[in-house]
Short mmCIF file of C-alpha atoms and ligand atoms in Angstrom, two decimals:
data_model
loop_
_atom_site.label_atom_id
_atom_site.label_comp_id
_atom_site.label_asym_id
_atom_site.label_seq_id
_atom_site.Cartn_x
_atom_site.Cartn_y
_atom_site.Cartn_z
CA UNK A 918 24.50 -10.52 6.30
CA UNK A 919 21.63 -9.38 3.95
CA UNK A 920 18.53 -8.41 5.77
CA UNK A 921 15.33 -7.27 3.18
CA UNK A 922 13.38 -5.16 5.20
CA UNK A 923 11.56 -3.38 2.68
CA UNK A 924 8.37 -5.79 1.91
CA UNK A 925 5.77 -2.36 1.81
CA UNK A 926 7.94 -1.66 -1.34
CA UNK A 927 7.97 -5.25 -2.80
CA UNK A 928 8.23 -9.18 -2.50
CA UNK A 929 10.17 -11.85 -3.34
CA UNK A 930 8.08 -14.29 -5.84
CA UNK A 931 7.28 -17.32 -3.73
CA UNK A 932 7.45 -20.88 -4.99
CA UNK A 933 3.40 -21.39 -4.96
CA UNK A 934 3.20 -18.77 -7.00
CA UNK A 935 6.25 -19.00 -8.79
CA UNK A 936 5.29 -23.16 -10.08
CA UNK A 937 1.65 -21.56 -10.72
CA UNK A 938 3.02 -19.23 -13.54
CA UNK A 939 5.68 -21.10 -15.25
CA UNK A 940 3.38 -23.75 -17.01
CA UNK A 941 1.82 -20.54 -18.55
CA UNK A 942 5.59 -19.24 -19.59
CA UNK A 943 6.53 -22.55 -21.39
CA UNK A 944 3.45 -24.94 -22.60
CA UNK A 945 0.67 -23.34 -22.73
CA UNK A 946 1.34 -19.64 -24.32
CA UNK A 947 -1.68 -19.95 -25.50
CA UNK A 948 -4.19 -16.12 -26.07
CA UNK A 949 -6.72 -16.90 -23.85
CA UNK A 950 -9.14 -15.41 -26.95
CA UNK A 951 -8.32 -17.36 -29.07
CA UNK A 952 -10.85 -20.15 -29.97
CA UNK A 953 -8.86 -23.65 -29.93
CA UNK A 954 -8.47 -25.68 -26.80
CA UNK A 955 -4.83 -24.76 -26.40
CA UNK A 956 -6.12 -21.47 -25.77
CA UNK A 957 -9.26 -21.78 -23.99
CA UNK A 958 -6.65 -23.77 -21.00
CA UNK A 959 -4.63 -20.29 -20.72
CA UNK A 960 -9.35 -18.59 -20.28
CA UNK A 961 -9.65 -21.61 -18.00
CA UNK A 962 -6.43 -20.25 -16.08
CA UNK A 963 -7.63 -16.71 -16.13
CA UNK A 964 -11.23 -17.49 -14.70
CA UNK A 965 -9.74 -20.11 -11.82
CA UNK A 966 -7.70 -17.37 -11.09
CA UNK A 967 -11.04 -15.13 -11.19
CA UNK A 968 -12.33 -17.21 -8.87
CA UNK A 969 -10.09 -17.80 -6.48
CA UNK A 970 -9.34 -13.91 -5.91
CA UNK A 971 -13.06 -13.04 -5.79
CA UNK A 972 -12.77 -15.94 -2.93
CA UNK A 973 -10.48 -14.63 -0.46
CA UNK A 974 -12.28 -10.91 -0.92
CA UNK A 975 -15.49 -11.48 -0.96
CA UNK A 976 -16.49 -10.86 -4.68
CA UNK A 977 -17.61 -12.05 -7.75
CA UNK A 978 -15.63 -12.99 -10.54
CA UNK A 979 -17.87 -10.46 -12.36
CA UNK A 980 -16.55 -7.66 -10.51
CA UNK A 981 -12.89 -8.88 -10.73
CA UNK A 982 -10.88 -7.39 -13.09
CA UNK A 983 -6.75 -8.04 -13.85
CA UNK A 984 -4.84 -4.71 -14.35
CA UNK A 985 -1.09 -3.88 -14.92
CA UNK A 986 -0.89 -3.28 -10.47
CA UNK A 987 -1.88 -1.38 -8.38
CA UNK A 988 -0.85 1.93 -9.84
CA UNK A 989 -3.31 1.27 -12.74
CA UNK A 990 -6.37 -0.07 -10.01
CA UNK A 991 -5.97 3.16 -8.33
CA UNK A 992 -6.44 5.15 -11.87
CA UNK A 993 -9.73 3.35 -13.44
CA UNK A 994 -11.53 3.79 -10.01
CA UNK A 995 -10.51 7.19 -9.46
CA UNK A 996 -11.49 8.07 -13.05
CA UNK A 997 -14.35 5.89 -13.16
CA UNK A 998 -16.19 7.24 -10.66
CA UNK A 999 -14.93 10.86 -11.72
CA UNK A 1000 -16.64 10.70 -15.14
CA UNK A 1001 -20.56 8.71 -13.65
CA UNK A 1002 -20.34 11.19 -11.89
CA UNK A 1003 -20.07 14.15 -13.88
CA UNK A 1004 -22.60 12.27 -16.15
CA UNK A 1005 -24.83 12.99 -12.55
CA UNK A 1006 -23.17 16.72 -12.14
CA UNK A 1007 -21.62 15.77 -9.22
CA UNK A 1008 -17.34 17.45 -9.50
CA UNK A 1009 -17.02 16.51 -5.46
CA UNK A 1010 -14.30 14.21 -4.42
CA UNK A 1011 -12.58 13.50 -1.24
CA UNK A 1012 -9.68 11.49 -0.28
CA UNK A 1013 -7.34 11.68 1.96
CA UNK A 1014 -3.65 13.86 2.73
CA UNK A 1015 -1.67 10.22 2.80
CA UNK A 1016 -2.32 8.33 -0.24
CA UNK A 1017 -0.33 6.78 -2.40
CA UNK A 1018 0.79 8.72 -5.70
CA UNK A 1019 -1.57 6.92 -7.19
CA UNK A 1020 -4.15 8.52 -5.39
CA UNK A 1021 -3.09 11.41 -5.49
CA UNK A 1022 -1.28 12.16 -9.16
CA UNK A 1023 -5.57 10.79 -9.64
CA UNK A 1024 -7.21 13.50 -7.66
CA UNK A 1025 -4.72 16.31 -8.78
CA UNK A 1026 -5.56 15.81 -12.90
CA UNK A 1027 -9.53 15.54 -11.83
CA UNK A 1028 -8.96 18.75 -10.42
CA UNK A 1029 -7.13 20.36 -13.84
CA UNK A 1030 -10.45 18.93 -14.99
CA UNK A 1031 -12.01 21.16 -13.31
CA UNK A 1032 -13.75 18.23 -9.86
CA UNK A 1033 -13.17 19.22 -6.46
CA UNK A 1034 -10.65 17.24 -4.02
CA UNK A 1035 -11.14 17.08 -0.28
CA UNK A 1036 -8.11 15.33 0.92
CA UNK A 1037 -9.24 14.76 5.04
CA UNK A 1038 -6.70 15.58 7.42
CA UNK A 1039 -5.23 12.14 9.06
CA UNK A 1040 -4.04 13.43 12.01
CA UNK A 1041 -0.94 12.53 14.06
CA UNK A 1042 -1.92 8.79 14.44
CA UNK A 1043 -2.63 8.33 10.94
CA UNK A 1044 -6.13 7.44 11.48
CA UNK A 1045 -8.84 8.69 9.27
CA UNK A 1046 -12.06 10.48 11.51
CA UNK A 1047 -14.87 9.43 10.34
CA UNK A 1048 -16.55 12.85 11.75
CA UNK A 1049 -14.22 14.93 8.94
CA UNK A 1050 -15.40 12.28 6.15
CA UNK A 1051 -19.18 13.28 7.42
CA UNK A 1052 -18.12 16.83 7.40
CA UNK A 1053 -16.72 16.95 4.15
CA UNK A 1054 -19.39 14.89 2.51
CA UNK A 1055 -21.13 16.96 0.26
CA UNK A 1056 -24.44 16.18 -1.86
CA UNK A 1057 -21.65 16.49 -5.01
CA UNK A 1058 -20.24 13.98 -3.69
CA UNK A 1059 -19.46 11.26 -6.89
CA UNK A 1060 -16.22 9.49 -4.88
CA UNK A 1061 -14.65 8.84 -1.48
CA UNK A 1062 -11.58 6.87 -1.93
CA UNK A 1063 -9.77 5.69 0.90
CA UNK A 1064 -6.54 3.15 1.35
CA UNK A 1065 -6.75 0.65 3.46
CA UNK A 1066 -2.82 0.17 4.87
CA UNK A 1067 -1.11 3.67 4.73
CA UNK A 1068 2.17 1.96 2.35
CA UNK A 1069 4.22 4.13 4.71
CA UNK A 1070 3.48 4.38 8.38
CA UNK A 1071 1.21 1.04 8.17
CA UNK A 1072 -1.53 2.42 10.04
CA UNK A 1073 -5.28 0.66 9.46
CA UNK A 1074 -8.34 3.39 8.76
CA UNK A 1075 -11.72 2.34 9.32
CA UNK A 1076 -12.74 0.76 6.76
CA UNK A 1077 -15.86 -0.98 7.21
CA UNK A 1078 -17.65 2.53 9.09
CA UNK A 1079 -16.26 4.39 5.69
CA UNK A 1080 -18.26 1.87 4.17
CA UNK A 1081 -20.69 2.43 5.77
CA UNK A 1082 -20.90 5.96 6.16
CA UNK A 1083 -20.57 6.17 1.79
CA UNK A 1084 -23.07 3.20 1.32
CA UNK A 1085 -25.80 4.68 3.92
CA UNK A 1086 -25.06 8.38 1.43
CA UNK A 1087 -24.65 6.33 -1.75
CA UNK A 1088 -21.83 7.47 -2.32
CA UNK A 1089 -19.41 5.38 -3.81
CA UNK A 1090 -16.17 3.67 -1.53
CA UNK A 1091 -12.93 3.05 -3.46
CA UNK A 1092 -9.90 1.32 -1.07
CA UNK A 1093 -6.80 1.26 -1.94
CA UNK A 1094 -5.83 -2.57 -0.40
CA UNK A 1095 -2.35 -2.40 -2.05
CA UNK A 1096 -0.88 -2.96 1.60
CA UNK A 1097 -3.80 -4.16 2.71
CA UNK A 1098 -4.28 -7.65 0.50
CA UNK A 1099 -2.75 -10.89 1.48
CA UNK A 1100 -1.45 -9.44 4.90
CA UNK A 1101 -5.46 -8.13 6.76
CA UNK A 1102 -8.74 -9.77 6.38
CA UNK A 1103 -10.98 -8.40 3.82
CA UNK A 1104 -14.00 -8.63 3.18
CA UNK A 1105 -15.77 -6.39 0.39
CA UNK A 1106 -19.66 -7.18 1.45
CA UNK A 1107 -19.12 -6.82 4.94
CA UNK A 1108 -17.21 -3.28 4.79
CA UNK A 1109 -18.68 -2.16 1.93
CA UNK A 1110 -16.66 -1.51 -0.36
CA UNK A 1111 -17.73 -0.49 -4.40
CA UNK A 1112 -13.78 -1.04 -5.51
CA UNK A 1113 -10.69 -2.14 -4.64
CA UNK A 1114 -7.32 -2.20 -5.92
CA UNK A 1115 -4.13 -4.98 -5.00
CA UNK A 1116 -1.09 -5.36 -6.72
CA UNK A 1117 0.62 -8.52 -6.93
CA UNK A 1118 4.08 -7.90 -5.80
CA UNK A 1119 3.26 -7.29 -2.54
CA UNK A 1120 2.33 -10.53 -1.02
CA UNK A 1121 4.49 -12.52 -3.49
CA UNK A 1122 3.61 -12.57 -6.76
CA UNK A 1123 5.74 -10.28 -9.65
CA UNK A 1124 5.39 -7.12 -10.06
CA UNK A 1125 3.37 -6.28 -13.37
CA UNK A 1126 0.49 -7.13 -12.58
CA UNK A 1127 -2.85 -6.93 -9.97
CA UNK A 1128 -6.76 -6.57 -9.21
CA UNK A 1129 -9.17 -3.84 -9.28
CA UNK A 1130 -12.38 -5.32 -7.80
CA UNK A 1131 -15.92 -3.33 -8.73
CA UNK A 1132 -18.98 -4.27 -7.20
CA UNK A 1133 -21.90 -4.85 -10.10
CA UNK A 1134 -23.45 -1.42 -11.07
CA UNK A 1135 -20.32 -0.24 -10.87
CA UNK A 1136 -19.45 0.88 -14.20
CA UNK A 1137 -16.36 1.18 -15.09
CA UNK A 1138 -13.99 3.76 -17.22
CA UNK A 1139 -11.19 2.20 -19.53
CA UNK A 1140 -7.90 3.78 -19.07
CA UNK A 1141 -6.70 1.46 -22.44
CA UNK A 1142 -8.61 0.92 -25.18
CA UNK A 1143 -8.29 -1.90 -27.78
CA UNK A 1144 -9.45 -5.40 -27.59
CA UNK A 1145 -12.35 -7.04 -25.65
CA UNK A 1146 -11.11 -8.52 -22.55
CA UNK A 1147 -12.19 -8.13 -19.17
CA UNK A 1148 -15.62 -8.08 -20.54
CA UNK A 1149 -14.71 -4.81 -22.42
CA UNK A 1150 -13.35 -3.07 -19.88
CA UNK A 1151 -9.42 -3.46 -19.63
CA UNK A 1152 -7.82 -4.56 -23.47
CA UNK A 1153 -4.84 -6.26 -23.93
CA UNK A 1154 -4.00 -9.93 -24.01
CA UNK A 1155 -4.20 -11.04 -19.99
CA UNK A 1156 -0.63 -11.37 -18.99
CA UNK A 1157 -1.95 -14.92 -17.43
CA UNK A 1158 1.61 -16.30 -15.53
CA UNK A 1159 1.37 -13.33 -13.75
CA UNK A 1160 -2.17 -13.43 -13.24
CA UNK A 1161 -2.09 -16.95 -12.27
CA UNK A 1162 0.98 -16.33 -10.10
CA UNK A 1163 -1.38 -13.61 -8.49
CA UNK A 1164 -4.79 -15.60 -7.78
CA UNK A 1165 -2.05 -18.59 -6.03
CA UNK A 1166 0.34 -15.67 -4.32
CA UNK A 1167 -3.10 -14.64 -2.76
CA UNK A 1168 -4.14 -17.59 -1.97
CA UNK A 1169 -1.37 -19.10 -0.12
CA UNK A 1170 -1.17 -15.60 1.80
CA UNK A 1171 -4.33 -15.55 2.95
CA UNK A 1172 -4.23 -19.53 4.22
CA UNK A 1173 -1.32 -18.45 6.05
CA UNK A 1174 -2.66 -15.12 7.09
CA UNK A 1175 -2.89 -15.56 11.60
CA UNK A 1176 0.03 -17.84 11.45
CA UNK A 1177 2.29 -15.36 8.98
CA UNK A 1178 0.77 -12.25 11.63
CA UNK A 1179 1.77 -14.64 14.70
CA UNK A 1180 5.64 -14.65 13.03
CA UNK A 1181 6.13 -11.09 11.92
CA UNK A 1182 4.23 -9.34 15.47
CA UNK A 1183 7.07 -10.12 17.67
CA UNK A 1184 9.69 -8.93 14.68
CA UNK A 1185 7.70 -5.80 14.82
CA UNK A 1186 7.80 -5.50 18.08
CA UNK A 1187 11.46 -5.70 18.64
CA UNK A 1188 12.10 -3.49 16.36
CA UNK A 1189 10.40 -0.31 18.15
CA UNK A 1190 11.02 -1.63 21.81
CA UNK A 1191 14.73 -1.41 20.76
CA UNK A 1192 14.44 1.26 18.19
CA UNK A 1193 13.44 3.67 20.28
CA UNK A 1194 15.83 2.91 22.89
CA UNK A 1195 17.52 5.14 20.90
CA UNK A 1196 17.97 8.94 22.45
CA UNK A 1197 15.28 11.16 20.58
CA UNK A 1198 13.39 8.76 18.05
CA UNK A 1199 9.89 8.63 17.37
CA UNK A 1200 7.84 5.26 16.33
CA UNK A 1201 5.00 7.46 13.18
CA UNK A 1202 1.57 6.13 13.72
CA UNK A 1203 -0.88 4.18 15.73
CA UNK A 1204 0.56 0.77 16.95
CA UNK A 1205 -3.20 0.29 17.71
CA UNK A 1206 -4.23 0.78 14.35
CA UNK A 1207 -1.44 -1.17 12.39
CA UNK A 1208 -0.55 -3.59 9.46
CA UNK A 1209 1.47 -6.44 11.15
CA UNK A 1210 5.40 -5.31 8.73
CA UNK A 1211 5.47 -2.10 8.71
CA UNK A 1212 8.01 -0.21 11.49
CA UNK A 1213 8.54 3.94 10.54
CA UNK A 1214 10.65 5.83 12.84
CA UNK A 1215 12.27 8.60 12.92
CA UNK A 1216 15.79 9.16 14.63
CA UNK A 1217 16.60 13.46 15.41
CA UNK A 1218 19.59 14.97 14.00
CA UNK A 1219 20.33 12.90 11.21
CA UNK A 1220 18.91 12.34 7.25
CA UNK A 1221 17.39 9.90 5.95
CA UNK A 1222 19.18 9.16 2.61
CA UNK A 1223 22.61 8.57 4.55
CA UNK A 1224 21.45 6.62 7.38
CA UNK A 1225 19.98 4.19 4.35
CA UNK A 1226 23.00 4.11 2.25
CA UNK A 1227 24.70 3.04 5.36
CA UNK A 1228 22.61 0.31 5.99
CA UNK A 1229 23.08 -0.96 3.01
CA UNK A 1230 26.86 -0.83 3.50
CA UNK A 1231 25.83 -2.92 6.85
CA UNK A 1232 23.58 -5.57 3.98
CA UNK A 1233 20.39 -4.53 5.37
CA UNK A 1234 17.51 -2.91 2.05
CA UNK A 1235 14.89 -0.47 4.09
CA UNK A 1236 13.73 2.31 3.02
CA UNK A 1237 13.15 5.74 3.79
CA UNK A 1238 9.57 7.84 2.77
CA UNK A 1239 11.41 10.95 1.82
CA UNK A 1240 11.17 11.10 -1.75
CA UNK A 1241 14.89 13.08 -1.73
CA UNK A 1242 16.25 9.78 -3.79
CA UNK A 1243 13.59 11.13 -6.36
CA UNK A 1244 15.68 14.66 -7.19
CA UNK A 1245 13.21 15.89 -4.76
CA UNK A 1246 14.04 18.11 -1.00
CA UNK A 1247 10.62 17.73 0.16
CA UNK A 1248 10.48 15.40 3.02
CA UNK A 1249 7.54 11.76 3.12
CA UNK A 1250 4.09 13.63 2.08
CA UNK A 1251 2.88 10.77 4.79
CA UNK A 1252 4.76 12.13 7.89
CA UNK A 1253 4.13 15.85 7.25
CA UNK A 1254 0.31 14.94 7.09
CA UNK A 1255 1.10 12.99 9.91
CA UNK A 1256 2.02 16.19 11.32
CA UNK A 1257 6.10 16.19 11.53
CA UNK A 1258 7.80 19.14 11.31
CA UNK A 1259 10.40 18.89 7.98
CA UNK A 1260 13.35 18.70 9.94
CA UNK A 1261 11.96 15.28 11.75
CA UNK A 1262 10.60 13.87 8.90
CA UNK A 1263 14.02 13.71 7.41
CA UNK A 1264 15.51 11.80 9.98
CA UNK A 1265 13.33 8.92 9.07
CA UNK A 1266 13.76 4.81 8.24
CA UNK A 1267 10.94 1.81 7.10
CA UNK A 1268 11.84 -1.02 8.02
CA UNK A 1269 9.15 -3.49 6.71
CA UNK A 1270 9.11 -7.18 7.39
CA UNK A 1271 7.46 -10.12 6.25
CA UNK A 1272 7.50 -13.27 6.86
CA UNK A 1273 10.21 -14.44 5.46
CA UNK A 1274 12.08 -12.60 7.82
CA UNK A 1275 14.39 -14.09 10.83
CA UNK A 1276 14.84 -13.25 14.54
CA UNK A 1277 18.07 -13.28 13.33
CA UNK A 1278 18.03 -11.09 10.76
CA UNK A 1279 15.71 -8.53 12.98
CA UNK A 1280 18.74 -8.78 15.60
CA UNK A 1281 21.49 -7.65 13.15
CA UNK A 1282 19.06 -4.37 12.46
CA UNK A 1283 18.68 -3.97 16.46
CA UNK A 1284 22.78 -4.27 16.18
CA UNK A 1285 23.01 -1.74 13.44
CA UNK A 1286 20.94 0.93 13.61
CA UNK A 1287 22.31 2.28 16.33
CA UNK A 1288 25.21 2.50 15.69
CA UNK A 1289 25.19 4.00 12.43
CA UNK A 1290 22.42 6.52 14.04
CA UNK A 1291 24.97 7.27 16.61
CA UNK A 1292 27.86 7.89 13.77
CA UNK A 1293 25.35 9.99 11.35
CA UNK A 1294 25.18 12.10 14.60
CA UNK A 1295 28.67 11.96 15.44
CA UNK A 1296 28.95 14.19 11.67
CA UNK A 1297 26.02 15.79 12.06
CA UNK A 1298 25.99 19.89 12.55
CA UNK A 1299 22.41 19.74 13.01
CA UNK A 1300 22.86 17.19 16.43
CA UNK A 1301 26.13 19.16 16.92
CA UNK A 1302 23.36 22.26 17.71
CA UNK A 1303 21.03 20.11 19.51
CA UNK A 1304 23.43 19.07 21.84
CA UNK A 1305 24.73 22.69 22.32
CA UNK A 1306 21.82 23.38 22.85
CA UNK A 1307 22.32 25.72 19.82
CA UNK A 1308 18.54 25.05 19.02
CA UNK A 1309 15.43 23.07 20.61
CA UNK A 1310 15.31 19.11 20.31
CA UNK A 1311 11.31 18.38 18.71
CA UNK A 1312 11.88 15.07 19.45
C1 LIG B 1404 2.37 -0.25 -4.01
C2 LIG B 1404 1.67 0.87 -4.01
C3 LIG B 1404 0.78 0.83 -4.95
C4 LIG B 1404 0.84 0.41 -6.88
O1 LIG B 1404 0.60 -0.82 -6.90
P1 LIG B 1404 1.83 -0.87 -8.24
O2 LIG B 1404 1.29 -1.94 -8.34
O3 LIG B 1404 3.84 -0.63 -8.02
O4 LIG B 1404 1.47 -0.22 -9.46
C5 LIG B 1404 -0.19 1.38 -4.66
N1 LIG B 1404 -0.95 2.29 -3.56
C6 LIG B 1404 0.51 1.69 -2.20
C7 LIG B 1404 -1.20 1.37 -1.38
C8 LIG B 1404 1.30 0.12 -2.70
O5 LIG B 1404 1.90 0.45 -1.32
#
C-alpha cells in the first residue's frame, strides 16, 4: 500500500487545478502584456484569478500580487515593511522562534543590515501569547510577522487578536498563511492582516506559484526588477497557467472546507489515539489550536530519520521535521522552540494528511508505526540504556 502522508510538504495537483491550467499551456498561451486579443485572453484569466483569490480572503483584487510561491511572498512582505520602517527610523522587527525559514532567514539578513529582531517564545503548546507580543512592541517596531499555522506541528496562532493589537499600535502585520490557506477560513479585514503569504502547492495547485496580499496603503518593495507586471511590484511574465490553477484550487478548497475538515479530523484523531499508545511517545503542540491535518509526535530512543526510511519501505511518505537530511545534525528549530530536549526532538515524526487520504491508509500507518518504532528501539543503544535505567526517560 502506498500512503502519501506529507501534505504539509506539498500536495498533488487536483483535477480542477489541472483543468484550469491546461488551456493556458496549450491553446491560450499568449503573453498577458501583449496588446492583441490573443494575449488579452491570458490577461483576463489573470484578472479573474485575482478576483477569485481576493474573494476567498475578503480582500480587494488590487491587493493581490502573484509570486513564485510562499517563500517569495514572505521575503517581499518582510523586506517591504523593513524598508518602509527604516525610512521612518523604525528598525525593530518582531516574529516568533518557530517561523518557516523563508521568514527567519529574511529576518536574519535584515539583522545583518542593522535591523533588530525579537523572536517571541511559542511556549510548550506552540502558541504565541498576546501579552508576550505586547511586551515586545516598541515605538520603533516596523513589523510584526507571525505565521497562521505552523508547518511542522500544526498549531494555530491567535491571528485576529494579534492583528487587532498591531492595528491599535499602528504596526504593519504580516502573516505567513501558507499552511492555513485553503484549510482554514481567512478574512484579512476581520483579522486586521496587512500582508499575507500563500502558496498554491499546499492546496492542490502546482508548485512555483503563490500569492502576496498587501493591503492598500502598504508600499511594496520589488524583489525582482524588470517589467511592470503586478502593478510594477513583481517583474516577470506571469505564470498564467499556474495562477489560473491556484485560483481554481483555492476556490475548490474553500468551497469544500467544512466537508474536507469533517473527513480529515477523524483520521487525524485516530492517528493521535493509536500512536499515543506507543510507550514513551509524546504529541507535540496544542491540540486545541490546530490545523485539521497535521500530526507531530516524538518517540523516545529512536532517530526520526531511521523511522522515515523504514516507513518509506512500507510505502508511507512522512517527514521528521528535523533538518538532518539537509546535512545538519541539528534537530528541528520548531521542536526546540517548544522546549523539547535535543534527544527527544531527534525522534520526531510528522504525518500530514489531507482529504484525499482514506481510513484504510490511516489503519496502515497505525499498524506500521508501532512495529517500526519497536524494531528500531530493539537496535538502539539509547533505548537499551533507558531500559536499564542508565539514563532517565525524558518522555
Ligand atoms: C511551504 C511553506 C512555505 C514556502 O512556500 P513555497 O511555495 O514552497 O516557497 C512558507 N511558509 C510555510 C509555513 C510553508 O509551509
